[in-house]
Amino acid sequence: MPKRFTREDILRSVEENNVEFIRLQFTDLLGTIKNVEIPKSQLGKALDNKMMFDGSTIEGFVRIEESDMYLYPDVNSWVIYPWGGTEDSRVAGLICDVYTPDGKPFAGDPRGILKKVLKEAEAMGFSALNVGPEPEFFLFKTDAKGEPTMDLNDKGGYFDLAPMDLGENCRRDIVITLDKLGFEIEASHHEVAPGQHEIDFKYTDAVTAADNIQVFELVVKNIARRYGLHATFMPKPLYGVSGSGMHTHLSLFRGGENTFYDASDELGLSQTARWFLAGILKHAKGFTAITNPLVNSYKRLVPGYEAPCYVAWSPTNRSPLVRIPASRGLSTRLEVRSPDPSANPYLALAVMLKAGLDGIKNQLELPGETDRNIYVMDEAELERAGIESLPATLKEALEELKKDPVICEALGEHALRNFIEAKEIEWDMFRTQVHPWEREQYLSLY
């Protein structure tokens, strides 16, 4: 559960831990962490929500003529980093919401967008969306200049140990660091592909979970660098092996009650869970541009590598988009398997929640479950089963996003416009580039 700090706790922590600088962190529309670093003498001003920055320099924020933005720190996000300083001059961080000069939440702030959808859930009687993310990453060796190479740090496979898994010490150091920062780590292990790793942390409320993902990625990259490694959350860095996903476990609570659980149901799923799941399936194609936002994301969403590229669900099968893990009671949840770790976590959770809430509001009928391995089904079998595919390219995903009014509403007009503009530029750059594969295939032949 989220930490609870007061202003006084933070001021005391600064003195007790020799904190000299504080990074006021926020996230841009594409999921990149930004920060304004201040000396401790300015902390009081920051905690009074009076710290201003130029929003016109941030991707997807505002034009230069409307650039002034204010950072409102969340005191519960206070953390002292184990890097970036010395014992006598340490660096801490606070995650911030972004506000306009008239004191209103900024429409382009991803954290604010998630909070807006959570308020919609609250109005429907739900107190919390609990989230358990599973971000995966690769570790590559670096060269003499510290630049990443394409050489993997090991030849290990799923759940392998040293000496096969040469990233084990690095991964253990990451876990130790996360523990010191207040994370409750449930598991860490080598993943399917060589050089690929996963660290799972305990579920928490949606905003804290998204904050944790951002801090997690910072920790992974910083610790990897100490080991002469480069950590990447790129979805598919290598051809022919599994890509990195961020399977996301979701459950809606009302106070201490998990509204997804019904002991009398054959699968232990409540009607609320079934409606929510129906909403996820209905809007999956529409929210894929958000949960899988890179050109490269669609190199992962192909059959044969455990990545879900079909819109279906199952209580056991891992090939569909959504799986129902075996735990019941308070642990009853849906596992949405399509998101990848390049996604902006605030936006990804916002659109998935919005999709599920739409299912509940409209009591959408849940399609039948799929227990077959979808990867071995041919086109005719898929059509007979009513199973559609997720978008195959970023361009296709953007077109599906534009056609889905529910997901568009979740993002809001400002964020939607700027996100689509940035991603269409990315797609066009990729589309017009001449790639090495093309030269290998065509240069001599033609």
PDB file of C-alpha atoms in Angstrom, residues 33 81-83 134-140 142 153 167 169-179 181 183 185 187-189 195-201 211-234 244 246 341:
ATOM      1  CA  ILE A  33      10.331  10.961 -16.756  1.00  0.00           C
ATOM      2  CA  TYR A  81      17.876   7.798  -4.109  1.00  0.00           C
ATOM      3  CA  PRO A  82      20.984   5.656  -3.628  1.00  0.00           C
ATOM      4  CA  TRP A  83      22.710   7.408  -6.533  1.00  0.00           C
ATOM      5  CA  GLU A 134       5.073  -7.357 -14.383  1.00  0.00           C
ATOM      6  CA  PRO A 135       7.560  -5.310 -16.446  1.00  0.00           C
ATOM      7  CA  GLU A 136      10.253  -7.270 -18.303  1.00  0.00           C
ATOM      8  CA  PHE A 137      13.595  -5.962 -19.556  1.00  0.00           C
ATOM      9  CA  PHE A 138      16.776  -7.010 -21.353  1.00  0.00           C
ATOM     10  CA  LEU A 139      20.365  -6.530 -20.180  1.00  0.00           C
ATOM     11  CA  PHE A 140      22.984  -5.864 -22.865  1.00  0.00           C
ATOM     12  CA  THR A 142      28.165  -1.912 -22.969  1.00  0.00           C
ATOM     13  CA  ASN A 153      24.945 -10.509 -20.733  1.00  0.00           C
ATOM     14  CA  GLY A 167      22.641 -10.997 -14.675  1.00  0.00           C
ATOM     15  CA  ASN A 169      23.960 -10.345  -9.226  1.00  0.00           C
ATOM     16  CA  CYS A 170      22.756  -7.264 -11.073  1.00  0.00           C
ATOM     17  CA  ARG A 171      19.139  -8.368 -10.642  1.00  0.00           C
ATOM     18  CA  ARG A 172      19.704  -9.086  -6.945  1.00  0.00           C
ATOM     19  CA  ASP A 173      21.203  -5.602  -6.469  1.00  0.00           C
ATOM     20  CA  ILE A 174      18.153  -4.115  -8.202  1.00  0.00           C
ATOM     21  CA  VAL A 175      15.863  -6.003  -5.801  1.00  0.00           C
ATOM     22  CA  ILE A 176      17.879  -4.860  -2.757  1.00  0.00           C
ATOM     23  CA  THR A 177      17.713  -1.251  -3.943  1.00  0.00           C
ATOM     24  CA  LEU A 178      13.980  -1.460  -4.606  1.00  0.00           C
ATOM     25  CA  ASP A 179      13.464  -2.930  -1.141  1.00  0.00           C
ATOM     26  CA  LEU A 181      13.030   2.343  -1.528  1.00  0.00           C
ATOM     27  CA  PHE A 183       8.975  -1.746  -2.784  1.00  0.00           C
ATOM     28  CA  ILE A 185       9.165  -7.532  -4.172  1.00  0.00           C
ATOM     29  CA  ALA A 187       9.553 -12.492  -7.230  1.00  0.00           C
ATOM     30  CA  SER A 188      12.507 -11.949  -9.548  1.00  0.00           C
ATOM     31  CA  HIS A 189      13.733 -14.361 -12.188  1.00  0.00           C
ATOM     32  CA  GLY A 195      19.465 -11.598 -21.288  1.00  0.00           C
ATOM     33  CA  GLN A 196      15.795 -11.080 -20.345  1.00  0.00           C
ATOM     34  CA  HIS A 197      14.608 -10.538 -16.772  1.00  0.00           C
ATOM     35  CA  GLU A 198      11.455  -9.906 -14.747  1.00  0.00           C
ATOM     36  CA  ILE A 199      10.944  -8.458 -11.269  1.00  0.00           C
ATOM     37  CA  ASP A 200       7.409  -8.501  -9.861  1.00  0.00           C
ATOM     38  CA  PHE A 201       6.336  -6.160  -7.081  1.00  0.00           C
ATOM     39  CA  ASP A 211       4.544   5.820  -9.923  1.00  0.00           C
ATOM     40  CA  ASN A 212       6.300   2.581  -8.952  1.00  0.00           C
ATOM     41  CA  ILE A 213       6.769   1.551 -12.583  1.00  0.00           C
ATOM     42  CA  GLN A 214       8.495   4.857 -13.320  1.00  0.00           C
ATOM     43  CA  VAL A 215      10.775   4.579 -10.272  1.00  0.00           C
ATOM     44  CA  PHE A 216      11.408   0.899 -11.068  1.00  0.00           C
ATOM     45  CA  GLU A 217      12.675   1.714 -14.555  1.00  0.00           C
ATOM     46  CA  LEU A 218      14.997   4.388 -13.120  1.00  0.00           C
ATOM     47  CA  VAL A 219      16.411   1.914 -10.594  1.00  0.00           C
ATOM     48  CA  VAL A 220      16.908  -0.847 -13.180  1.00  0.00           C
ATOM     49  CA  LYS A 221      18.763   1.432 -15.580  1.00  0.00           C
ATOM     50  CA  ASN A 222      20.971   2.969 -12.871  1.00  0.00           C
ATOM     51  CA  ILE A 223      21.944  -0.327 -11.218  1.00  0.00           C
ATOM     52  CA  ALA A 224      22.598  -1.988 -14.590  1.00  0.00           C
ATOM     53  CA  ARG A 225      25.026   0.793 -15.456  1.00  0.00           C
ATOM     54  CA  ARG A 226      27.055  -0.044 -12.323  1.00  0.00           C
ATOM     55  CA  TYR A 227      27.550  -3.544 -13.714  1.00  0.00           C
ATOM     56  CA  GLY A 228      28.655  -2.319 -17.136  1.00  0.00           C
ATOM     57  CA  LEU A 229      25.270  -3.270 -18.576  1.00  0.00           C
ATOM     58  CA  HIS A 230      22.537  -1.429 -20.420  1.00  0.00           C
ATOM     59  CA  ALA A 231      18.950  -2.167 -19.365  1.00  0.00           C
ATOM     60  CA  THR A 232      16.300  -1.634 -22.012  1.00  0.00           C
ATOM     61  CA  PHE A 233      12.513  -1.776 -21.814  1.00  0.00           C
ATOM     62  CA  MET A 234      12.275  -1.786 -25.608  1.00  0.00           C
ATOM     63  CA  SER A 244       9.366  -7.829 -23.230  1.00  0.00           C
ATOM     64  CA  MET A 246       4.262  -5.778 -18.959  1.00  0.00           C
ATOM     65  CA  PRO A 341       6.948  -1.642 -20.709  1.00  0.00           C
TER      66      PRO A 341
END
